[in-house]
Amino acid sequence: MTQSHAEVNSVPLLDVSRSNTPLREEILEALAAVYDSGRFLHGPEVSALEQHVSELCNVQHAVGCASGSDALLLALMANGIGPGDEVILPSFTFFATASCVSRVGAKIVFADIDPATYNISPAAIESLITPRTRAVIPVHLFGQSAKMDEISKIAGRHDIQVIEDAAQAIGAAYHGRPVGSWGQIGCISFYPTKNLGGFGDGGMLTTQSETVADKLRLFAAHGMQPRYHHREIGINSRLDTFQAAALLVKIQHLAKYTADRQANAARYFELFAEHGLSEPRDGGAVQLPYQDPAAFHVWNQFSLRVSEGRRDDLRKYLTDRKIGSEIYYPIPLHQQACFRELGYTAGSLPQTEQAAREILHLPIYPELTEAEQVLVVETIAKYYREAYQRSAA
Ligand SMILES: *Cc1c(COP(=O)(O)O)cnc(C)c1O
């Protein structure tokens, strides 16, 4: 520990510099090599990173693209999903999981979540399948895999494609099998706050199928093959060589980052228990995240459930004491203005709506110190002591 307990008086929600600074020289050298090579697109670092990610996810092919959002869009385009088709996905996720469906002209069908994991409910998926359903997009929310065994079975029975939104979950697995290798296509993001964070935007697609990989590459390159012959109306979406070069340095450390996130999560469990704050589901003050025993959780986020309408009050208390927190996500997608036409109302997806009212996220990045975690949990304990005193008075 570099910081003693007494020195810590604030905790940032996230500090990307803590992982980037120790690699500064190595990354700048890698960027300089790209600079000198002049190969700003299609450089060898891009295929090297694709190779690395395909091994990590245990798939045959990985295809770089410009962002996680583009990865999702390309996955739908490569399947020819469009008007008249339906795609099932959770409403409790980041916007990009849904916008890609509207963007290709297909219909979004929102499924409710399992309240324990916040991931899409397999039973809900099955109940929403119609003859028009072409695909389901499970999201491995906060770094924990959705129930991929059940989802794969349901999809197989109904002959629909599974497109995994693994934006928050690189390195995660379910029953020992990596995310990104369960579905037809996996979508990864290198947005700076993700577990493998780049220096801007970047994304990658994973697949076992050579045919699918070829299609993804075609759609990501204007549908052009050969040069100036356009077979499809594709888009321009590439992972540039600078991003790939920097990510190649960072991916060597991903296993360590993941282990550190897991250690931080375990420490939160201990600290909350020490403060008597963690009797989940029997009137405990806060509910700690549920860990699916089949999941290798990579902890992109650490979420609390704070009931009794105290969530926003607790958050303000933390903010006033310089402790970072965040709400992912305060407004479910089915209640967003841009999706009003889909006809969902308050109460349409009760578990999703309740989670959006109760969830609160704490700092969990790999370099978070023990002293910082102690301060976070002590401050939450103090909040509850004061709240109980107020209600007793
Ligand atoms: C971050 C994220 C995306 C989008 O990734 P970008 O690289 O930011 O475009 C998609 N889905 C989920 C669940 C995400 O968290």
mmCIF file of C-alpha atoms and ligand atoms in Angstrom:
data_model
loop_
_atom_site.group_PDB
_atom_site.id
_atom_site.type_symbol
_atom_site.label_atom_id
_atom_site.label_comp_id
_atom_site.label_asym_id
_atom_site.label_seq_id
_atom_site.Cartn_x
_atom_site.Cartn_y
_atom_site.Cartn_z
ATOM 1 C CA MET A 1 0.000 0.000 0.000
ATOM 2 C CA THR A 2 1.417 3.366 -0.963
ATOM 3 C CA GLN A 3 -1.190 5.409 0.870
ATOM 4 C CA SER A 4 -1.793 5.125 4.583
ATOM 5 C CA HIS A 5 -5.341 5.255 5.866
ATOM 6 C CA ALA A 6 -4.917 8.691 7.406
ATOM 7 C CA GLU A 7 -3.909 10.303 4.114
ATOM 8 C CA VAL A 8 -6.988 9.259 2.189
ATOM 9 C CA ASN A 9 -9.814 11.758 2.217
ATOM 10 C CA SER A 10 -11.384 11.319 -1.194
ATOM 11 C CA VAL A 11 -11.933 8.454 -3.623
ATOM 12 C CA PRO A 12 -12.446 8.976 -7.348
ATOM 13 C CA LEU A 13 -15.034 6.804 -9.100
ATOM 14 C CA LEU A 14 -12.422 5.990 -11.711
ATOM 15 C CA ASP A 15 -8.852 7.082 -12.418
ATOM 16 C CA VAL A 16 -7.583 5.692 -15.721
ATOM 17 C CA SER A 17 -4.177 7.291 -15.157
ATOM 18 C CA ARG A 18 -3.407 4.776 -12.435
ATOM 19 C CA SER A 19 -3.161 1.954 -14.970
ATOM 20 C CA ASN A 20 -1.861 4.056 -17.858
ATOM 21 C CA THR A 21 0.928 5.949 -16.072
ATOM 22 C CA PRO A 22 3.092 2.894 -15.213
ATOM 23 C CA LEU A 23 2.979 1.902 -18.912
ATOM 24 C CA ARG A 24 3.669 5.396 -20.225
ATOM 25 C CA GLU A 25 7.098 4.780 -21.738
ATOM 26 C CA GLU A 26 6.157 1.435 -23.222
ATOM 27 C CA ILE A 27 2.960 2.759 -24.791
ATOM 28 C CA LEU A 28 4.588 5.926 -26.137
ATOM 29 C CA GLU A 29 7.261 3.767 -27.723
ATOM 30 C CA ALA A 30 4.601 1.592 -29.358
ATOM 31 C CA LEU A 31 2.802 4.712 -30.623
ATOM 32 C CA ALA A 32 6.077 6.143 -31.935
ATOM 33 C CA ALA A 33 6.676 2.961 -33.910
ATOM 34 C CA VAL A 34 3.262 3.358 -35.580
ATOM 35 C CA TYR A 35 4.008 7.048 -36.179
ATOM 36 C CA ASP A 36 7.244 6.170 -37.952
ATOM 37 C CA SER A 37 5.719 3.290 -39.933
ATOM 38 C CA GLY A 38 3.036 5.484 -41.486
ATOM 39 C CA ARG A 39 0.610 2.547 -41.363
ATOM 40 C CA PHE A 40 -2.167 4.289 -39.486
ATOM 41 C CA LEU A 41 -4.801 1.820 -40.713
ATOM 42 C CA HIS A 42 -4.395 -1.937 -41.203
ATOM 43 C CA GLY A 43 -1.044 -1.955 -39.407
ATOM 44 C CA PRO A 44 0.348 -5.238 -38.099
ATOM 45 C CA GLU A 45 -0.615 -4.238 -34.539
ATOM 46 C CA VAL A 46 -4.292 -4.554 -35.510
ATOM 47 C CA SER A 47 -3.980 -8.182 -36.569
ATOM 48 C CA ALA A 48 -1.745 -8.895 -33.561
ATOM 49 C CA LEU A 49 -4.450 -7.578 -31.221
ATOM 50 C CA GLU A 50 -7.127 -9.532 -33.103
ATOM 51 C CA GLN A 51 -5.030 -12.658 -32.607
ATOM 52 C CA HIS A 52 -4.652 -11.921 -28.905
ATOM 53 C CA VAL A 53 -8.358 -11.347 -28.361
ATOM 54 C CA SER A 54 -9.340 -14.444 -30.340
ATOM 55 C CA GLU A 55 -7.096 -16.533 -28.049
ATOM 56 C CA LEU A 56 -8.447 -14.840 -24.942
ATOM 57 C CA CYS A 57 -12.042 -15.534 -26.007
ATOM 58 C CA ASN A 58 -11.191 -18.959 -27.376
ATOM 59 C CA VAL A 59 -12.648 -18.227 -30.823
ATOM 60 C CA GLN A 60 -11.251 -18.688 -34.313
ATOM 61 C CA HIS A 61 -11.702 -15.092 -35.454
ATOM 62 C CA ALA A 62 -11.602 -11.572 -34.072
ATOM 63 C CA VAL A 63 -12.301 -8.489 -36.186
ATOM 64 C CA GLY A 64 -11.340 -4.988 -35.070
ATOM 65 C CA CYS A 65 -13.788 -2.114 -35.517
ATOM 66 C CA ALA A 66 -14.197 1.481 -34.419
ATOM 67 C CA SER A 67 -16.206 0.946 -31.203
ATOM 68 C CA GLY A 68 -18.349 -1.440 -29.214
ATOM 69 C CA SER A 69 -21.384 0.336 -30.628
ATOM 70 C CA ASP A 70 -20.203 -0.348 -34.179
ATOM 71 C CA ALA A 71 -19.515 -3.975 -33.259
ATOM 72 C CA LEU A 72 -23.189 -4.410 -32.333
ATOM 73 C CA LEU A 73 -24.345 -2.645 -35.497
ATOM 74 C CA LEU A 74 -22.045 -4.733 -37.690
ATOM 75 C CA ALA A 75 -23.272 -7.941 -36.036
ATOM 76 C CA LEU A 76 -26.841 -7.123 -37.042
ATOM 77 C CA MET A 77 -25.833 -5.980 -40.545
ATOM 78 C CA ALA A 78 -23.865 -9.177 -41.159
ATOM 79 C CA ASN A 79 -27.005 -11.162 -40.301
ATOM 80 C CA GLY A 80 -29.099 -9.133 -42.741
ATOM 81 C CA ILE A 81 -31.417 -8.104 -39.898
ATOM 82 C CA GLY A 82 -33.730 -5.279 -40.942
ATOM 83 C CA PRO A 83 -37.326 -4.120 -41.358
ATOM 84 C CA GLY A 84 -39.863 -6.740 -40.294
ATOM 85 C CA ASP A 85 -37.399 -8.450 -37.954
ATOM 86 C CA GLU A 86 -37.473 -8.420 -34.177
ATOM 87 C CA VAL A 87 -34.505 -8.478 -31.800
ATOM 88 C CA ILE A 88 -34.851 -9.243 -28.077
ATOM 89 C CA LEU A 89 -32.579 -7.398 -25.632
ATOM 90 C CA PRO A 90 -32.600 -6.021 -22.101
ATOM 91 C CA SER A 91 -33.765 -2.495 -21.348
ATOM 92 C CA PHE A 92 -31.336 -2.311 -18.405
ATOM 93 C CA THR A 93 -28.175 -1.650 -20.408
ATOM 94 C CA PHE A 94 -26.251 1.069 -22.181
ATOM 95 C CA PHE A 95 -28.043 2.733 -25.109
ATOM 96 C CA ALA A 96 -25.851 1.142 -27.814
ATOM 97 C CA THR A 97 -27.304 -2.332 -27.191
ATOM 98 C CA ALA A 98 -30.646 -1.027 -28.471
ATOM 99 C CA SER A 99 -29.814 1.749 -30.933
ATOM 100 C CA CYS A 100 -28.179 -0.681 -33.373
ATOM 101 C CA VAL A 101 -31.514 -2.499 -33.747
ATOM 102 C CA SER A 102 -33.401 0.683 -34.672
ATOM 103 C CA ARG A 103 -30.521 1.760 -36.892
ATOM 104 C CA VAL A 104 -30.964 -1.309 -39.146
ATOM 105 C CA GLY A 105 -34.740 -0.799 -39.193
ATOM 106 C CA ALA A 106 -35.650 -3.799 -37.040
ATOM 107 C CA LYS A 107 -37.954 -3.771 -34.016
ATOM 108 C CA ILE A 108 -36.594 -3.661 -30.470
ATOM 109 C CA VAL A 109 -38.276 -6.092 -28.063
ATOM 110 C CA PHE A 110 -37.246 -5.349 -24.480
ATOM 111 C CA ALA A 111 -37.006 -8.213 -22.001
ATOM 112 C CA ASP A 112 -36.998 -7.825 -18.221
ATOM 113 C CA ILE A 113 -34.015 -8.813 -16.075
ATOM 114 C CA ASP A 114 -33.207 -11.299 -13.361
ATOM 115 C CA PRO A 115 -33.250 -8.996 -10.298
ATOM 116 C CA ALA A 116 -30.286 -10.805 -8.700
ATOM 117 C CA THR A 117 -27.774 -10.468 -11.549
ATOM 118 C CA TYR A 118 -29.389 -7.573 -13.496
ATOM 119 C CA ASN A 119 -28.871 -9.660 -16.630
ATOM 120 C CA ILE A 120 -31.574 -10.536 -19.149
ATOM 121 C CA SER A 121 -33.986 -13.211 -17.909
ATOM 122 C CA PRO A 122 -33.936 -16.383 -20.056
ATOM 123 C CA ALA A 123 -37.621 -17.007 -19.235
ATOM 124 C CA ALA A 124 -38.473 -13.494 -20.425
ATOM 125 C CA ILE A 125 -36.589 -14.102 -23.680
ATOM 126 C CA GLU A 126 -38.539 -17.263 -24.363
ATOM 127 C CA SER A 127 -41.890 -15.603 -23.685
ATOM 128 C CA LEU A 128 -41.126 -12.836 -26.200
ATOM 129 C CA ILE A 129 -40.081 -14.978 -29.176
ATOM 130 C CA THR A 130 -42.331 -14.690 -32.229
ATOM 131 C CA PRO A 131 -41.953 -15.951 -35.804
ATOM 132 C CA ARG A 132 -40.292 -12.582 -36.564
ATOM 133 C CA THR A 133 -37.588 -12.896 -33.915
ATOM 134 C CA ARG A 134 -34.154 -13.086 -35.547
ATOM 135 C CA ALA A 135 -31.762 -12.537 -32.680
ATOM 136 C CA VAL A 136 -31.298 -11.987 -28.975
ATOM 137 C CA ILE A 137 -28.618 -9.713 -27.514
ATOM 138 C CA PRO A 138 -27.711 -10.760 -23.963
ATOM 139 C CA VAL A 139 -25.532 -8.182 -22.214
ATOM 140 C CA HIS A 140 -22.927 -9.348 -19.700
ATOM 141 C CA LEU A 141 -23.727 -6.435 -17.460
ATOM 142 C CA PHE A 142 -21.106 -5.043 -15.059
ATOM 143 C CA GLY A 143 -18.697 -7.846 -16.064
ATOM 144 C CA GLN A 144 -20.849 -10.846 -15.137
ATOM 145 C CA SER A 145 -21.969 -13.228 -17.863
ATOM 146 C CA ALA A 146 -25.645 -13.674 -18.589
ATOM 147 C CA LYS A 147 -26.968 -17.245 -18.242
ATOM 148 C CA MET A 148 -25.474 -18.317 -21.555
ATOM 149 C CA ASP A 149 -26.224 -22.025 -21.249
ATOM 150 C CA GLU A 150 -29.968 -21.434 -20.936
ATOM 151 C CA ILE A 151 -29.982 -18.619 -23.483
ATOM 152 C CA SER A 152 -28.101 -20.739 -26.032
ATOM 153 C CA LYS A 153 -30.601 -23.575 -25.572
ATOM 154 C CA ILE A 154 -33.593 -21.303 -26.043
ATOM 155 C CA ALA A 155 -32.024 -19.680 -29.113
ATOM 156 C CA GLY A 156 -31.171 -23.072 -30.566
ATOM 157 C CA ARG A 157 -34.716 -24.349 -30.056
ATOM 158 C CA HIS A 158 -36.186 -21.345 -31.870
ATOM 159 C CA ASP A 159 -33.428 -20.993 -34.456
ATOM 160 C CA ILE A 160 -32.478 -17.432 -33.572
ATOM 161 C CA GLN A 161 -28.973 -15.939 -33.403
ATOM 162 C CA VAL A 162 -27.250 -14.956 -30.169
ATOM 163 C CA ILE A 163 -25.196 -11.766 -30.335
ATOM 164 C CA GLU A 164 -23.316 -11.196 -27.090
ATOM 165 C CA ASP A 165 -22.832 -7.654 -25.857
ATOM 166 C CA ALA A 166 -19.562 -8.272 -24.028
ATOM 167 C CA ALA A 167 -18.608 -4.572 -23.957
ATOM 168 C CA GLN A 168 -18.209 -4.646 -20.162
ATOM 169 C CA ALA A 169 -16.942 -8.182 -19.858
ATOM 170 C CA ILE A 170 -13.721 -8.936 -21.729
ATOM 171 C CA GLY A 171 -12.098 -11.907 -19.972
ATOM 172 C CA ALA A 172 -15.329 -13.068 -18.291
ATOM 173 C CA ALA A 173 -16.629 -16.625 -18.650
ATOM 174 C CA TYR A 174 -19.646 -18.803 -17.901
ATOM 175 C CA HIS A 175 -19.117 -22.417 -16.849
ATOM 176 C CA GLY A 176 -15.474 -21.817 -17.780
ATOM 177 C CA ARG A 177 -16.287 -20.840 -21.353
ATOM 178 C CA PRO A 178 -15.282 -17.271 -22.283
ATOM 179 C CA VAL A 179 -17.887 -14.675 -23.151
ATOM 180 C CA GLY A 180 -17.745 -13.887 -26.845
ATOM 181 C CA SER A 181 -17.483 -17.610 -27.649
ATOM 182 C CA TRP A 182 -21.058 -18.582 -26.733
ATOM 183 C CA GLY A 183 -23.023 -16.684 -29.327
ATOM 184 C CA GLN A 184 -22.651 -16.428 -33.086
ATOM 185 C CA ILE A 185 -20.874 -13.102 -32.515
ATOM 186 C CA GLY A 186 -19.404 -11.352 -29.472
ATOM 187 C CA CYS A 187 -19.054 -7.568 -29.257
ATOM 188 C CA ILE A 188 -16.236 -5.999 -27.226
ATOM 189 C CA SER A 189 -15.530 -2.354 -26.423
ATOM 190 C CA PHE A 190 -12.217 -0.663 -25.660
ATOM 191 C CA TYR A 191 -13.859 2.541 -24.400
ATOM 192 C CA PRO A 192 -11.508 3.957 -21.752
ATOM 193 C CA THR A 193 -13.660 2.876 -18.772
ATOM 194 C CA LYS A 194 -13.963 -0.731 -19.883
ATOM 195 C CA ASN A 195 -11.754 -3.468 -18.421
ATOM 196 C CA LEU A 196 -9.353 -3.176 -21.358
ATOM 197 C CA GLY A 197 -9.559 0.567 -21.886
ATOM 198 C CA GLY A 198 -7.962 2.281 -24.865
ATOM 199 C CA PHE A 199 -7.028 5.889 -25.537
ATOM 200 C CA GLY A 200 -10.217 6.768 -27.365
ATOM 201 C CA ASP A 201 -12.751 4.577 -29.126
ATOM 202 C CA GLY A 202 -12.214 1.037 -30.290
ATOM 203 C CA GLY A 203 -14.041 -2.267 -30.527
ATOM 204 C CA MET A 204 -13.773 -5.865 -31.625
ATOM 205 C CA LEU A 205 -16.006 -8.687 -32.830
ATOM 206 C CA THR A 206 -15.427 -12.343 -32.035
ATOM 207 C CA THR A 207 -16.797 -15.374 -33.873
ATOM 208 C CA GLN A 208 -16.085 -19.051 -34.472
ATOM 209 C CA SER A 209 -17.243 -18.882 -38.080
ATOM 210 C CA GLU A 210 -14.995 -17.892 -40.951
ATOM 211 C CA THR A 211 -18.043 -17.041 -43.083
ATOM 212 C CA VAL A 212 -19.333 -14.685 -40.383
ATOM 213 C CA ALA A 213 -15.873 -13.143 -39.880
ATOM 214 C CA ASP A 214 -15.598 -12.471 -43.632
ATOM 215 C CA LYS A 215 -19.027 -10.826 -43.637
ATOM 216 C CA LEU A 216 -18.133 -8.668 -40.661
ATOM 217 C CA ARG A 217 -14.941 -7.521 -42.384
ATOM 218 C CA LEU A 218 -16.894 -6.817 -45.573
ATOM 219 C CA PHE A 219 -19.540 -4.719 -43.784
ATOM 220 C CA ALA A 220 -16.878 -2.858 -41.784
ATOM 221 C CA ALA A 221 -15.124 -1.888 -45.039
ATOM 222 C CA HIS A 222 -17.924 -0.266 -47.060
ATOM 223 C CA GLY A 223 -19.133 -3.649 -48.328
ATOM 224 C CA MET A 224 -16.332 -3.291 -50.836
ATOM 225 C CA GLN A 225 -14.707 -6.345 -52.424
ATOM 226 C CA PRO A 226 -12.690 -6.165 -54.564
ATOM 227 C CA ARG A 227 -11.643 -2.531 -54.478
ATOM 228 C CA TYR A 228 -14.372 -0.173 -55.747
ATOM 229 C CA HIS A 229 -16.822 -3.031 -56.212
ATOM 230 C CA HIS A 230 -19.524 -2.747 -53.554
ATOM 231 C CA ARG A 231 -21.396 -5.947 -52.810
ATOM 232 C CA GLU A 232 -23.191 -4.592 -49.740
ATOM 233 C CA ILE A 233 -24.011 -1.184 -48.289
ATOM 234 C CA GLY A 234 -21.421 -1.342 -45.566
ATOM 235 C CA ILE A 235 -19.994 1.272 -43.247
ATOM 236 C CA ASN A 236 -16.481 2.474 -42.463
ATOM 237 C CA SER A 237 -15.504 1.088 -39.074
ATOM 238 C CA ARG A 238 -11.901 0.302 -38.256
ATOM 239 C CA LEU A 239 -9.763 -0.077 -35.195
ATOM 240 C CA ASP A 240 -6.894 2.258 -35.987
ATOM 241 C CA THR A 241 -3.299 1.159 -35.598
ATOM 242 C CA PHE A 242 -2.523 3.641 -32.790
ATOM 243 C CA GLN A 243 -5.299 2.193 -30.627
ATOM 244 C CA ALA A 244 -4.279 -1.371 -31.416
ATOM 245 C CA ALA A 245 -0.615 -0.648 -30.574
ATOM 246 C CA ALA A 246 -1.518 0.836 -27.177
ATOM 247 C CA LEU A 247 -4.035 -1.920 -26.423
ATOM 248 C CA LEU A 248 -1.436 -4.570 -27.270
ATOM 249 C CA VAL A 249 0.674 -3.240 -24.414
ATOM 250 C CA LYS A 250 -2.264 -3.131 -22.000
ATOM 251 C CA ILE A 251 -3.677 -6.549 -22.900
ATOM 252 C CA GLN A 252 -0.508 -8.138 -21.456
ATOM 253 C CA HIS A 253 -1.739 -6.882 -18.079
ATOM 254 C CA LEU A 254 -5.428 -7.719 -18.429
ATOM 255 C CA ALA A 255 -5.259 -10.867 -16.289
ATOM 256 C CA LYS A 256 -3.693 -8.842 -13.477
ATOM 257 C CA TYR A 257 -6.273 -6.059 -13.833
ATOM 258 C CA THR A 258 -9.027 -8.671 -13.608
ATOM 259 C CA ALA A 259 -7.481 -10.348 -10.554
ATOM 260 C CA ASP A 260 -7.156 -6.953 -8.853
ATOM 261 C CA ARG A 261 -10.800 -6.100 -9.599
ATOM 262 C CA GLN A 262 -11.825 -9.470 -8.143
ATOM 263 C CA ALA A 263 -9.691 -8.871 -5.039
ATOM 264 C CA ASN A 264 -11.293 -5.441 -4.605
ATOM 265 C CA ALA A 265 -14.762 -6.962 -4.892
ATOM 266 C CA ALA A 266 -13.870 -9.600 -2.284
ATOM 267 C CA ARG A 267 -12.570 -6.868 0.018
ATOM 268 C CA TYR A 268 -15.811 -4.902 -0.305
ATOM 269 C CA PHE A 269 -17.708 -8.031 0.749
ATOM 270 C CA GLU A 270 -15.481 -8.337 3.840
ATOM 271 C CA LEU A 271 -15.698 -4.669 4.740
ATOM 272 C CA PHE A 272 -19.476 -4.508 4.360
ATOM 273 C CA ALA A 273 -19.776 -7.644 6.508
ATOM 274 C CA GLU A 274 -17.501 -6.149 9.182
ATOM 275 C CA HIS A 275 -19.803 -3.163 9.386
ATOM 276 C CA GLY A 276 -22.906 -5.344 9.580
ATOM 277 C CA LEU A 277 -24.163 -3.710 6.408
ATOM 278 C CA SER A 278 -24.438 -6.721 4.209
ATOM 279 C CA GLU A 279 -27.235 -9.019 5.274
ATOM 280 C CA PRO A 280 -28.612 -9.291 1.785
ATOM 281 C CA ARG A 281 -32.328 -9.733 1.337
ATOM 282 C CA ASP A 282 -33.216 -9.732 5.066
ATOM 283 C CA GLY A 283 -33.569 -6.101 5.778
ATOM 284 C CA GLY A 284 -29.855 -5.330 5.482
ATOM 285 C CA ALA A 285 -29.030 -1.744 4.782
ATOM 286 C CA VAL A 286 -27.504 -2.406 1.396
ATOM 287 C CA GLN A 287 -27.647 -5.421 -0.844
ATOM 288 C CA LEU A 288 -24.306 -6.507 -2.243
ATOM 289 C CA PRO A 289 -23.987 -7.852 -5.784
ATOM 290 C CA TYR A 290 -25.097 -11.431 -6.338
ATOM 291 C CA GLN A 291 -22.425 -13.637 -7.862
ATOM 292 C CA ASP A 292 -23.672 -16.390 -10.110
ATOM 293 C CA PRO A 293 -21.575 -19.432 -9.119
ATOM 294 C CA ALA A 294 -21.191 -20.391 -12.814
ATOM 295 C CA ALA A 295 -19.816 -16.955 -13.720
ATOM 296 C CA PHE A 296 -16.190 -15.836 -13.784
ATOM 297 C CA HIS A 297 -17.036 -12.235 -12.919
ATOM 298 C CA VAL A 298 -14.610 -9.539 -14.097
ATOM 299 C CA TRP A 299 -16.177 -6.703 -12.100
ATOM 300 C CA ASN A 300 -16.358 -3.825 -14.558
ATOM 301 C CA GLN A 301 -18.697 -2.351 -11.953
ATOM 302 C CA PHE A 302 -19.512 -3.022 -8.301
ATOM 303 C CA SER A 303 -23.181 -2.362 -7.648
ATOM 304 C CA LEU A 304 -25.155 -1.931 -4.476
ATOM 305 C CA ARG A 305 -28.893 -2.065 -4.163
ATOM 306 C CA VAL A 306 -30.128 0.623 -1.826
ATOM 307 C CA SER A 307 -33.806 0.341 -1.025
ATOM 308 C CA GLU A 308 -36.325 2.462 0.892
ATOM 309 C CA GLY A 309 -35.829 5.428 -1.391
ATOM 310 C CA ARG A 310 -32.468 6.157 0.253
ATOM 311 C CA ARG A 311 -30.341 5.691 -2.855
ATOM 312 C CA ASP A 312 -30.180 9.313 -4.010
ATOM 313 C CA ASP A 313 -29.747 10.529 -0.426
ATOM 314 C CA LEU A 314 -26.823 8.157 0.137
ATOM 315 C CA ARG A 315 -25.277 9.187 -3.155
ATOM 316 C CA LYS A 316 -25.425 12.851 -2.194
ATOM 317 C CA TYR A 317 -23.849 12.004 1.177
ATOM 318 C CA LEU A 318 -20.971 10.260 -0.631
ATOM 319 C CA THR A 319 -20.556 13.070 -3.152
ATOM 320 C CA ASP A 320 -20.428 15.659 -0.353
ATOM 321 C CA ARG A 321 -17.579 13.623 1.178
ATOM 322 C CA LYS A 322 -15.680 13.388 -2.134
ATOM 323 C CA ILE A 323 -16.454 9.719 -2.703
ATOM 324 C CA GLY A 324 -17.207 8.916 -6.309
ATOM 325 C CA SER A 325 -20.267 6.852 -7.191
ATOM 326 C CA GLU A 326 -22.479 6.474 -10.233
ATOM 327 C CA ILE A 327 -25.839 5.109 -11.297
ATOM 328 C CA TYR A 328 -25.792 2.670 -14.207
ATOM 329 C CA TYR A 329 -28.479 3.183 -15.419
ATOM 330 C CA PRO A 330 -30.885 5.763 -14.023
ATOM 331 C CA ILE A 331 -33.424 5.617 -16.899
ATOM 332 C CA PRO A 332 -34.147 2.238 -18.486
ATOM 333 C CA LEU A 333 -34.084 2.274 -22.268
ATOM 334 C CA HIS A 334 -37.801 1.477 -22.625
ATOM 335 C CA GLN A 335 -38.502 4.756 -20.824
ATOM 336 C CA GLN A 336 -36.217 6.889 -23.015
ATOM 337 C CA ALA A 337 -37.853 9.626 -25.087
ATOM 338 C CA CYS A 338 -36.387 8.317 -28.339
ATOM 339 C CA PHE A 339 -38.067 4.917 -27.855
ATOM 340 C CA ARG A 340 -41.492 6.332 -26.890
ATOM 341 C CA GLU A 341 -43.044 5.012 -30.101
ATOM 342 C CA LEU A 342 -42.364 1.447 -28.968
ATOM 343 C CA GLY A 343 -45.253 1.898 -26.542
ATOM 344 C CA TYR A 344 -43.709 0.830 -23.236
ATOM 345 C CA THR A 345 -45.094 2.485 -20.118
ATOM 346 C CA ALA A 346 -44.124 2.675 -16.453
ATOM 347 C CA GLY A 347 -44.582 -0.821 -15.070
ATOM 348 C CA SER A 348 -43.877 -2.586 -18.391
ATOM 349 C CA LEU A 349 -40.624 -4.062 -17.054
ATOM 350 C CA PRO A 350 -40.948 -4.026 -13.261
ATOM 351 C CA GLN A 351 -37.590 -5.593 -12.335
ATOM 352 C CA THR A 352 -35.739 -3.242 -14.671
ATOM 353 C CA GLU A 353 -37.536 -0.206 -13.281
ATOM 354 C CA GLN A 354 -36.912 -1.212 -9.672
ATOM 355 C CA ALA A 355 -33.216 -1.806 -10.360
ATOM 356 C CA ALA A 356 -32.941 1.646 -11.954
ATOM 357 C CA ARG A 357 -34.401 3.173 -8.767
ATOM 358 C CA GLU A 358 -32.196 1.238 -6.357
ATOM 359 C CA ILE A 359 -28.815 0.637 -7.970
ATOM 360 C CA LEU A 360 -25.641 2.531 -7.033
ATOM 361 C CA HIS A 361 -22.093 1.858 -8.185
ATOM 362 C CA LEU A 362 -18.884 2.237 -6.189
ATOM 363 C CA PRO A 363 -15.249 2.573 -7.355
ATOM 364 C CA ILE A 364 -13.788 -0.868 -8.277
ATOM 365 C CA TYR A 365 -10.873 -0.183 -10.654
ATOM 366 C CA PRO A 366 -7.792 -2.405 -10.261
ATOM 367 C CA GLU A 367 -5.578 0.198 -8.548
ATOM 368 C CA LEU A 368 -8.134 1.149 -5.884
ATOM 369 C CA THR A 369 -6.316 0.918 -2.525
ATOM 370 C CA GLU A 370 -7.428 -0.815 0.632
ATOM 371 C CA ALA A 371 -7.442 2.518 2.463
ATOM 372 C CA GLU A 372 -9.769 3.943 -0.170
ATOM 373 C CA GLN A 373 -12.137 1.002 0.127
ATOM 374 C CA VAL A 374 -12.129 1.329 3.915
ATOM 375 C CA LEU A 375 -13.066 4.985 3.572
ATOM 376 C CA VAL A 376 -15.885 4.183 1.104
ATOM 377 C CA VAL A 377 -17.438 1.566 3.394
ATOM 378 C CA GLU A 378 -16.907 3.554 6.606
ATOM 379 C CA THR A 379 -18.646 6.513 5.017
ATOM 380 C CA ILE A 380 -21.614 4.367 4.004
ATOM 381 C CA ALA A 381 -21.748 2.922 7.547
ATOM 382 C CA LYS A 382 -21.697 6.448 8.956
ATOM 383 C CA TYR A 383 -24.536 7.448 6.653
ATOM 384 C CA TYR A 384 -26.683 4.610 7.977
ATOM 385 C CA ARG A 385 -25.836 5.332 11.623
ATOM 386 C CA GLU A 386 -26.904 8.934 11.144
ATOM 387 C CA ALA A 387 -30.007 7.935 9.198
ATOM 388 C CA TYR A 388 -31.092 5.507 11.952
ATOM 389 C CA GLN A 389 -30.441 8.125 14.614
ATOM 390 C CA ARG A 390 -32.582 10.585 12.700
ATOM 391 C CA SER A 391 -35.419 8.102 12.287
ATOM 392 C CA ALA A 392 -35.214 7.075 15.976
ATOM 393 C CA ALA A 393 -35.331 10.705 17.134
HETATM 394 C C1 LIG B 1 -19.737 0.627 -23.531
HETATM 395 C C2 LIG B 1 -20.863 -0.208 -23.987
HETATM 396 C C3 LIG B 1 -21.230 -0.306 -25.333
HETATM 397 C C4 LIG B 1 -20.662 0.563 -26.390
HETATM 398 O O1 LIG B 1 -19.288 0.532 -26.524
HETATM 399 P P1 LIG B 1 -18.537 1.810 -27.174
HETATM 400 O O2 LIG B 1 -17.170 1.295 -27.438
HETATM 401 O O3 LIG B 1 -18.563 2.893 -26.151
HETATM 402 O O4 LIG B 1 -19.254 2.188 -28.409
HETATM 403 C C5 LIG B 1 -22.217 -1.202 -25.666
HETATM 404 N N1 LIG B 1 -22.851 -1.931 -24.743
HETATM 405 C C6 LIG B 1 -22.552 -1.846 -23.435
HETATM 406 C C7 LIG B 1 -23.286 -2.702 -22.456
HETATM 407 C C8 LIG B 1 -21.561 -0.965 -23.004
HETATM 408 O O5 LIG B 1 -21.285 -0.868 -21.697
#
